[in-house]
GROMACS .gro file of N, CA and C in nm:
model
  363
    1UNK      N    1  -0.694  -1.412   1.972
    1UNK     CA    2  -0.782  -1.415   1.858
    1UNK      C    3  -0.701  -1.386   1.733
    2UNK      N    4  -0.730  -1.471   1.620
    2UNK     CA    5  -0.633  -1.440   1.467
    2UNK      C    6  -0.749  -1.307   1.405
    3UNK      N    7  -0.664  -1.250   1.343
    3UNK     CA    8  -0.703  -1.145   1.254
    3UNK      C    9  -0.766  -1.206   1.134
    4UNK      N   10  -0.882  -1.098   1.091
    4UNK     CA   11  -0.912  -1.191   0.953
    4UNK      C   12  -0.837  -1.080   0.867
    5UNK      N   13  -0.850  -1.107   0.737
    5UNK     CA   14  -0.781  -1.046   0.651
    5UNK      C   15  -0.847  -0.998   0.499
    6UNK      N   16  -0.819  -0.869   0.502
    6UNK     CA   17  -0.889  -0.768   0.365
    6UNK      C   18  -0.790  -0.730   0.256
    7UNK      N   19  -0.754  -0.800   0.182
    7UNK     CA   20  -0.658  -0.762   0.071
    7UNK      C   21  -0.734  -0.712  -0.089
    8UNK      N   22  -0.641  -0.618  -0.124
    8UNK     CA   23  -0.596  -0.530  -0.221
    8UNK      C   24  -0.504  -0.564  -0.281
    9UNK      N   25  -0.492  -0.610  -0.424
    9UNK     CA   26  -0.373  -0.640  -0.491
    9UNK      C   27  -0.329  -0.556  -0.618
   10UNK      N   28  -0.242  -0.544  -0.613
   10UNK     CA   29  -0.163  -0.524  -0.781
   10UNK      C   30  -0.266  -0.403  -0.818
   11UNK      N   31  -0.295  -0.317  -0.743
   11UNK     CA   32  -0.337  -0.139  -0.726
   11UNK      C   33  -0.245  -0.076  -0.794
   12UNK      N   34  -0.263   0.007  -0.945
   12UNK     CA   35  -0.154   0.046  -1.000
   12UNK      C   36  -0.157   0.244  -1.005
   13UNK      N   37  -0.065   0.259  -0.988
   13UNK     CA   38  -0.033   0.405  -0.980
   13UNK      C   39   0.044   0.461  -1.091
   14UNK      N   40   0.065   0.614  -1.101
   14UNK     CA   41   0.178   0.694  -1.134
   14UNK      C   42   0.262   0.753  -1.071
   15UNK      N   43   0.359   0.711  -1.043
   15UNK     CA   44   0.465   0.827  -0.937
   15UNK      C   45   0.608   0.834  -1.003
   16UNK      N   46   0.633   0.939  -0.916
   16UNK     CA   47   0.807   1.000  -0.937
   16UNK      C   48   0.851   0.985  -0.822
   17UNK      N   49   0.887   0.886  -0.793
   17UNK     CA   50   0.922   0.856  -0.674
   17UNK      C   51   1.119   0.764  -0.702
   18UNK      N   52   1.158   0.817  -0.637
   18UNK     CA   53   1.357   0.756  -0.660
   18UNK      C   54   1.433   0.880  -0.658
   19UNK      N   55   1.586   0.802  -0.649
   19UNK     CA   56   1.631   0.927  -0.626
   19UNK      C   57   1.760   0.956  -0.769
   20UNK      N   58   1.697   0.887  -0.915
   20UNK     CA   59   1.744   0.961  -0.992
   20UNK      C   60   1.652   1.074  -1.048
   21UNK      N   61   1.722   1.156  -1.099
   21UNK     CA   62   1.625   1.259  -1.201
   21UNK      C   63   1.573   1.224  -1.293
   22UNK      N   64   1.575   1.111  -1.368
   22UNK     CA   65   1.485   1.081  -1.445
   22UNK      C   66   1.335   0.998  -1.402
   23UNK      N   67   1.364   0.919  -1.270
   23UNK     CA   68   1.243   0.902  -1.182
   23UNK      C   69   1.152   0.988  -1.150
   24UNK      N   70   1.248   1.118  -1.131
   24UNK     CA   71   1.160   1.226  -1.057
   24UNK      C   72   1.062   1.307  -1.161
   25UNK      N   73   1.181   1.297  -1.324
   25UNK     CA   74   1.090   1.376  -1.432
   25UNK      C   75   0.990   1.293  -1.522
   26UNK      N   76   1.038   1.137  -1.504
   26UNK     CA   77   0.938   1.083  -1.606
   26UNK      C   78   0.822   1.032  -1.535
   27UNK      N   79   0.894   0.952  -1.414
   27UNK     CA   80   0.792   0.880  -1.376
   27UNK      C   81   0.769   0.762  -1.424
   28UNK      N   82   0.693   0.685  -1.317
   28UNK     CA   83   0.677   0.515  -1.331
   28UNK      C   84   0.577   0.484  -1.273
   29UNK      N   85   0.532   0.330  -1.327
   29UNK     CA   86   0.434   0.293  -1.245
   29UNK      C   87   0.478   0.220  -1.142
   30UNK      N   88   0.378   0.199  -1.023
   30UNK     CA   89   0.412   0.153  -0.889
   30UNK      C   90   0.283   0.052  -0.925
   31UNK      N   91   0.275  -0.048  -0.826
   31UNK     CA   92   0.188  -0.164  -0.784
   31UNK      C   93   0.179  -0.182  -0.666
   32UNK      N   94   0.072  -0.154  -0.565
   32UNK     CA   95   0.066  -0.161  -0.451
   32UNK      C   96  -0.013  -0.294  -0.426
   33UNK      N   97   0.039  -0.342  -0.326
   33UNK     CA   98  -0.052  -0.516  -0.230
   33UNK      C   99  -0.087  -0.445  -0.094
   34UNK      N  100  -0.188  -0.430  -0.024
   34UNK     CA  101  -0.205  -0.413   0.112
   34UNK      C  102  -0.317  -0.542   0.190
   35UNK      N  103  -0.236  -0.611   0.264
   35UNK     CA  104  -0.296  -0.700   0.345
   35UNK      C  105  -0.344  -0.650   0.451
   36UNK      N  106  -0.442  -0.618   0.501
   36UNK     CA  107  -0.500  -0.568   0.644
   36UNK      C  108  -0.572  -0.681   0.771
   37UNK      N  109  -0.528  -0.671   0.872
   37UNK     CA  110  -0.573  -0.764   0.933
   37UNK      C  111  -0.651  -0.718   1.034
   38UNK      N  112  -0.784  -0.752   1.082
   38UNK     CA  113  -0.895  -0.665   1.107
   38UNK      C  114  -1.005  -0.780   1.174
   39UNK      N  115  -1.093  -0.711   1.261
   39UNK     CA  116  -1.185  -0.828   1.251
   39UNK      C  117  -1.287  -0.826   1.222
   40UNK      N  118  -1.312  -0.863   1.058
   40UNK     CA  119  -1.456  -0.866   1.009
   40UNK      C  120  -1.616  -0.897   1.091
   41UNK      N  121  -1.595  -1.007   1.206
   41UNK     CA  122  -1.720  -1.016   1.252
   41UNK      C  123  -1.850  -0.919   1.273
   42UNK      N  124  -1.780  -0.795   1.328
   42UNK     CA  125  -1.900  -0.652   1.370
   42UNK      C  126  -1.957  -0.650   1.193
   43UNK      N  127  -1.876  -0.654   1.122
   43UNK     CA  128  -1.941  -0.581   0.986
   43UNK      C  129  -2.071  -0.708   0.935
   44UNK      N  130  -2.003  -0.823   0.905
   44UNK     CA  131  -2.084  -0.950   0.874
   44UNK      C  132  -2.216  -0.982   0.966
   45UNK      N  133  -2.186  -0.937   1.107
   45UNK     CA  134  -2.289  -0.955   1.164
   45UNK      C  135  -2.418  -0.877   1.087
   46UNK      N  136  -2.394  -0.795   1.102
   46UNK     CA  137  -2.497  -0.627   1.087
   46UNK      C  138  -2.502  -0.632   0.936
   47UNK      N  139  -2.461  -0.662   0.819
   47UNK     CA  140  -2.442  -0.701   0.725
   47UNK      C  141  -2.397  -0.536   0.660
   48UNK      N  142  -2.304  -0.450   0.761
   48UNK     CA  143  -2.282  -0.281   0.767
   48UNK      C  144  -2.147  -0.330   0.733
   49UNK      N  145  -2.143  -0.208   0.580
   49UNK     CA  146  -1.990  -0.157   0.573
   49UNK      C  147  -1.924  -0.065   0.647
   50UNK      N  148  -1.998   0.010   0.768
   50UNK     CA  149  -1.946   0.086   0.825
   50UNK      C  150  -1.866   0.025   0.924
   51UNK      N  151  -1.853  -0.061   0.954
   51UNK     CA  152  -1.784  -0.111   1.074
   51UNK      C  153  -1.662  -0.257   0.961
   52UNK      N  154  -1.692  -0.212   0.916
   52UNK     CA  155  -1.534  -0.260   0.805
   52UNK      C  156  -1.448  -0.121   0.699
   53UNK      N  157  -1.369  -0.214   0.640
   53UNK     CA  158  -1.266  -0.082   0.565
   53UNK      C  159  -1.363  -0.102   0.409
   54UNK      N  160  -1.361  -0.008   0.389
   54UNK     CA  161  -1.442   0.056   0.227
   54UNK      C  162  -1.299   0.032   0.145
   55UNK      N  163  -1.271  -0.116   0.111
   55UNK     CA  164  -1.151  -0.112   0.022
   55UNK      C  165  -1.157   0.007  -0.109
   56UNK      N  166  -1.288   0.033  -0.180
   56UNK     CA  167  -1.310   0.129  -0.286
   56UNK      C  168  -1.223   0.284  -0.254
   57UNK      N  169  -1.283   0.325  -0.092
   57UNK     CA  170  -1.220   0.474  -0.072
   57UNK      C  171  -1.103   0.404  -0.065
   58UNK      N  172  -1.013   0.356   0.005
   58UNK     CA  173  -0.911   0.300   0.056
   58UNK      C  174  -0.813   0.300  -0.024
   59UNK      N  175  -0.825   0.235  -0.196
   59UNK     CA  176  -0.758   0.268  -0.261
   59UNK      C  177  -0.752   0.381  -0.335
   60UNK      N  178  -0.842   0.466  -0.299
   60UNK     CA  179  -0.856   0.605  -0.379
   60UNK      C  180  -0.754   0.675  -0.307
   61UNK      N  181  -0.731   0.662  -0.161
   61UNK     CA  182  -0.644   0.755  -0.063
   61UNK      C  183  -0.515   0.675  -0.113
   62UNK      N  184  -0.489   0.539  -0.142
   62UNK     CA  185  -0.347   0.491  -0.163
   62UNK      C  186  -0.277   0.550  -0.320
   63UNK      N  187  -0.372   0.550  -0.397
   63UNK     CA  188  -0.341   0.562  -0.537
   63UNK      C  189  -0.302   0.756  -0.515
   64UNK      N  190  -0.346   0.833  -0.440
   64UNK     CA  191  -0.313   0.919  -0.426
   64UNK      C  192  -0.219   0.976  -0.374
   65UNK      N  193  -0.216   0.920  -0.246
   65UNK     CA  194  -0.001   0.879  -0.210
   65UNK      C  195   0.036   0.868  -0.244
   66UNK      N  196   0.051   0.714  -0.374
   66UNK     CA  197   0.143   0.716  -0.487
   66UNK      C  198   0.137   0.819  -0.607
   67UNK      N  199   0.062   0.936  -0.617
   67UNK     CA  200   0.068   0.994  -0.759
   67UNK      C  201   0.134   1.107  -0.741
   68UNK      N  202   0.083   1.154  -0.496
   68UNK     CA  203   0.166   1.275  -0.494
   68UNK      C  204   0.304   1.306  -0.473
   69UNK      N  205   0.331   1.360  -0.358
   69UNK     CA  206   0.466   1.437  -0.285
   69UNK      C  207   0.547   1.277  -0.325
   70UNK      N  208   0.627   1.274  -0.413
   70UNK     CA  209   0.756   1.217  -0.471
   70UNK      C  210   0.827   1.171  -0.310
   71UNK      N  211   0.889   1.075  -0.280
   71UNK     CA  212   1.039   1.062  -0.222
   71UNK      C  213   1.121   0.941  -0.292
   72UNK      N  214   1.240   0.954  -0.231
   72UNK     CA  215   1.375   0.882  -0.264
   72UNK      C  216   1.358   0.735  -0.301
   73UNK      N  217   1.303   0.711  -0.133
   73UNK     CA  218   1.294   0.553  -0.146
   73UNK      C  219   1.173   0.495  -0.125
   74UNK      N  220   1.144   0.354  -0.190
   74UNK     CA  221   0.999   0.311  -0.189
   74UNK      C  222   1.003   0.231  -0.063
   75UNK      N  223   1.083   0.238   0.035
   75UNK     CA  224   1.062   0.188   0.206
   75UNK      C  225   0.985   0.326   0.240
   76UNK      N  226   1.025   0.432   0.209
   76UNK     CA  227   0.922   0.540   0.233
   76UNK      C  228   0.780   0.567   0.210
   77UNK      N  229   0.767   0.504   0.102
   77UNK     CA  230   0.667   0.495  -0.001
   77UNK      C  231   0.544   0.445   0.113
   78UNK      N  232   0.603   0.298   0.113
   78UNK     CA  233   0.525   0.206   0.164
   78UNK      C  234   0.467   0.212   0.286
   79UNK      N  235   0.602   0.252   0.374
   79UNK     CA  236   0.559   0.326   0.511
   79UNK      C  237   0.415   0.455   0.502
   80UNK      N  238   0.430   0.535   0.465
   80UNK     CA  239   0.350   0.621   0.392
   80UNK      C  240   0.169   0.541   0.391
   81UNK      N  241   0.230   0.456   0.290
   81UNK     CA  242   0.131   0.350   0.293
   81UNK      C  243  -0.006   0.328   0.384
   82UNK      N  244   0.085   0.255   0.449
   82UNK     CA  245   0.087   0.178   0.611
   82UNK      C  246   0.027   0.280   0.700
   83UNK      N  247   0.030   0.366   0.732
   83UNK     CA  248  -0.009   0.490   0.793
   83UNK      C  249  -0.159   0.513   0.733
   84UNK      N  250  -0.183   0.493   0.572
   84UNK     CA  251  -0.276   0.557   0.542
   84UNK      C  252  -0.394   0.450   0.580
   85UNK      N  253  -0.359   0.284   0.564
   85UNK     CA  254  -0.444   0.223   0.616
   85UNK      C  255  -0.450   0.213   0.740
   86UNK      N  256  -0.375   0.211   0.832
   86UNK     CA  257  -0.402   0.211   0.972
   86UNK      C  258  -0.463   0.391   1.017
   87UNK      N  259  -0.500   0.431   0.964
   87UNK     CA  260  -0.596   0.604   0.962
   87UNK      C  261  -0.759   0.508   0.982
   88UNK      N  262  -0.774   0.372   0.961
   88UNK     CA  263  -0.926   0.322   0.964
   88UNK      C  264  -0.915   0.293   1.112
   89UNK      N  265  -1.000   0.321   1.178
   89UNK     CA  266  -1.000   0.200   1.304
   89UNK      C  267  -1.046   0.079   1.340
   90UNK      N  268  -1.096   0.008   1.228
   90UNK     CA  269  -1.093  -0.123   1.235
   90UNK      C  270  -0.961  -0.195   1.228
   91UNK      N  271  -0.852  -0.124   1.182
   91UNK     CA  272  -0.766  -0.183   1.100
   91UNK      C  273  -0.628  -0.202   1.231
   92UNK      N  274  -0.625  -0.321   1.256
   92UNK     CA  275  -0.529  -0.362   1.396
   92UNK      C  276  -0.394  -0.353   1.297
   93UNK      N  277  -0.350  -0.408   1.231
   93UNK     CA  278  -0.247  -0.402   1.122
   93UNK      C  279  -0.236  -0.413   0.968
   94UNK      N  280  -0.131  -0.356   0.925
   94UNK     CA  281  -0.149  -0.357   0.750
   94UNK      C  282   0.052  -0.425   0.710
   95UNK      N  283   0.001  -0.504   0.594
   95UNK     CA  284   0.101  -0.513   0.560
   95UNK      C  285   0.148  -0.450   0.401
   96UNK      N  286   0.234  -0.381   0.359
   96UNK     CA  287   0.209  -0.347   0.230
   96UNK      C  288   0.330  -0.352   0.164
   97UNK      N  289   0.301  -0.368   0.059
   97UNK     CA  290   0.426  -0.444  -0.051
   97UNK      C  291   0.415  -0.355  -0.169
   98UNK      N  292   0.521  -0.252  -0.203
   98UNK     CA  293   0.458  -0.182  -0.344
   98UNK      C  294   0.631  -0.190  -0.405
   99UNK      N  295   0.572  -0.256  -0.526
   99UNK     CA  296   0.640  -0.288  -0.617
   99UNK      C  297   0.697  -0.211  -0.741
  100UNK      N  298   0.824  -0.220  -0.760
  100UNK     CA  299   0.825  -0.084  -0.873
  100UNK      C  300   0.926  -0.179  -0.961
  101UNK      N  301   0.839  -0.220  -1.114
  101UNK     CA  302   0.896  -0.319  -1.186
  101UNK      C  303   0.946  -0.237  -1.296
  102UNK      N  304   0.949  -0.111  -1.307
  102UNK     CA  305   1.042  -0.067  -1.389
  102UNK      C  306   1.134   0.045  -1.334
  103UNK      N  307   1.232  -0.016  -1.178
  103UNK     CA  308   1.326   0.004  -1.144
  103UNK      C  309   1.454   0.019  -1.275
  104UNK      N  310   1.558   0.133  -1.200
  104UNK     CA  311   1.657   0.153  -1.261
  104UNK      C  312   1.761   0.039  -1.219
  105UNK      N  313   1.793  -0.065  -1.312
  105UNK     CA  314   1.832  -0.210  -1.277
  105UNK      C  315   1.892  -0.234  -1.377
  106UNK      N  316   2.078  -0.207  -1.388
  106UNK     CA  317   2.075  -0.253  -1.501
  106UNK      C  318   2.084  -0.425  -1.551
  107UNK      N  319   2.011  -0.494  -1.505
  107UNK     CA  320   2.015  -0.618  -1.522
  107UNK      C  321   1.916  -0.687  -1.560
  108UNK      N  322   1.857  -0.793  -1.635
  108UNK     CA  323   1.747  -0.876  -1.638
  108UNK      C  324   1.688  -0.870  -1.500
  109UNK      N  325   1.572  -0.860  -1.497
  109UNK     CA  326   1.490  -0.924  -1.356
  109UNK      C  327   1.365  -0.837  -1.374
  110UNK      N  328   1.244  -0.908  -1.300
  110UNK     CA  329   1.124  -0.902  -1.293
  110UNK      C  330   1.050  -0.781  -1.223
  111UNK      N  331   1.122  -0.786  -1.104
  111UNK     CA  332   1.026  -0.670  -1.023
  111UNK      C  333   1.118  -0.639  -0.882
  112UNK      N  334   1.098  -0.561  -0.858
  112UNK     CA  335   1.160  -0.472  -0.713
  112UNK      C  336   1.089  -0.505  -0.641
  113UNK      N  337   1.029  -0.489  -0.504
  113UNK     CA  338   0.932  -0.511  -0.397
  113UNK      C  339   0.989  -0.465  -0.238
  114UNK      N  340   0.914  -0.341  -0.173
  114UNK     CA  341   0.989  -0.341  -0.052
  114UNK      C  342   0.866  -0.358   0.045
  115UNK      N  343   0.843  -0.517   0.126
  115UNK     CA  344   0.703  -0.566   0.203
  115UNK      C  345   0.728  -0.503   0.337
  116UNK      N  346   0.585  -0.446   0.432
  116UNK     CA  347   0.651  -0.375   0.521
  116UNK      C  348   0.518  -0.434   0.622
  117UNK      N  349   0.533  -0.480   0.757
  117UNK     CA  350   0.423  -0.462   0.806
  117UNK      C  351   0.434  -0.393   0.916
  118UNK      N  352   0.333  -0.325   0.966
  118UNK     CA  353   0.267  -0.178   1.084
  118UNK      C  354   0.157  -0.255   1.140
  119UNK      N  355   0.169  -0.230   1.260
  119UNK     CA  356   0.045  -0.232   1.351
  119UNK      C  357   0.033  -0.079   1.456
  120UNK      N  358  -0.098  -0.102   1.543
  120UNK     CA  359  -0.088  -0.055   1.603
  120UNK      C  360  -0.017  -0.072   1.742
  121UNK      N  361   0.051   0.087   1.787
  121UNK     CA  362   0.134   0.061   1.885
  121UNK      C  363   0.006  -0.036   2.033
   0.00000   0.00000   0.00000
């Protein structure tokens, strides 16, 4: 059976997250994507949000990961993530992509991105 799919895009945060000191003291914004793959049918049937993911709380718990406990790297970040959506049990896998476009880079370019996907074991 294919998964259907519940996405969240371009979810914006505050964090101190990197591992210079000025990451850690100023802070940046992050952009989170989480793709979840799940199977909507139980919810649509019953026409019940309880038996689907409440994207509303969902990003309240993500935006809060990103605002708290700081780390190094945003593979951490994301992992982090990933954990917090697979905490639903509808949720068979998540994929999540959080973007940090005002990386320390000294070069022209657009955006950073580290995409990660988790399932359950």
């Amino acid at each position: 059976m294919s998964l259907d799919r519940i996405e969240l895009r371009g979810l914006r945060a505050r964090g101190r997250h990197g591992v210079l000191p000025a990451e850690r003291e100023l802070g940046q914004e992050f952009v989170v994507d989480v793709s979840l793959g799940l199977d909507t049918r139980p919810a649509a049937e019953n026409d019940d949000l309880s038996r689907t993911v409440d994207y509303g709380t969902l990003a309240g718990k993500l935006v809060a990961a990103v605002e708290g406990e700081p780390v190094d790297l945003i593979e951490t970040l994301a992992d982090r993530l990933a954990k917090i959506c697979l905490e639903d049990p509808a949720v068979v896998e998540a994929e999540v992509t959080v973007h940090k476009p005002s990386a320390p880079v000294p070069h022209p370019f657009t955006d950073v991105a580290v995409k990660i996907r988790r399932s359950r074991p």
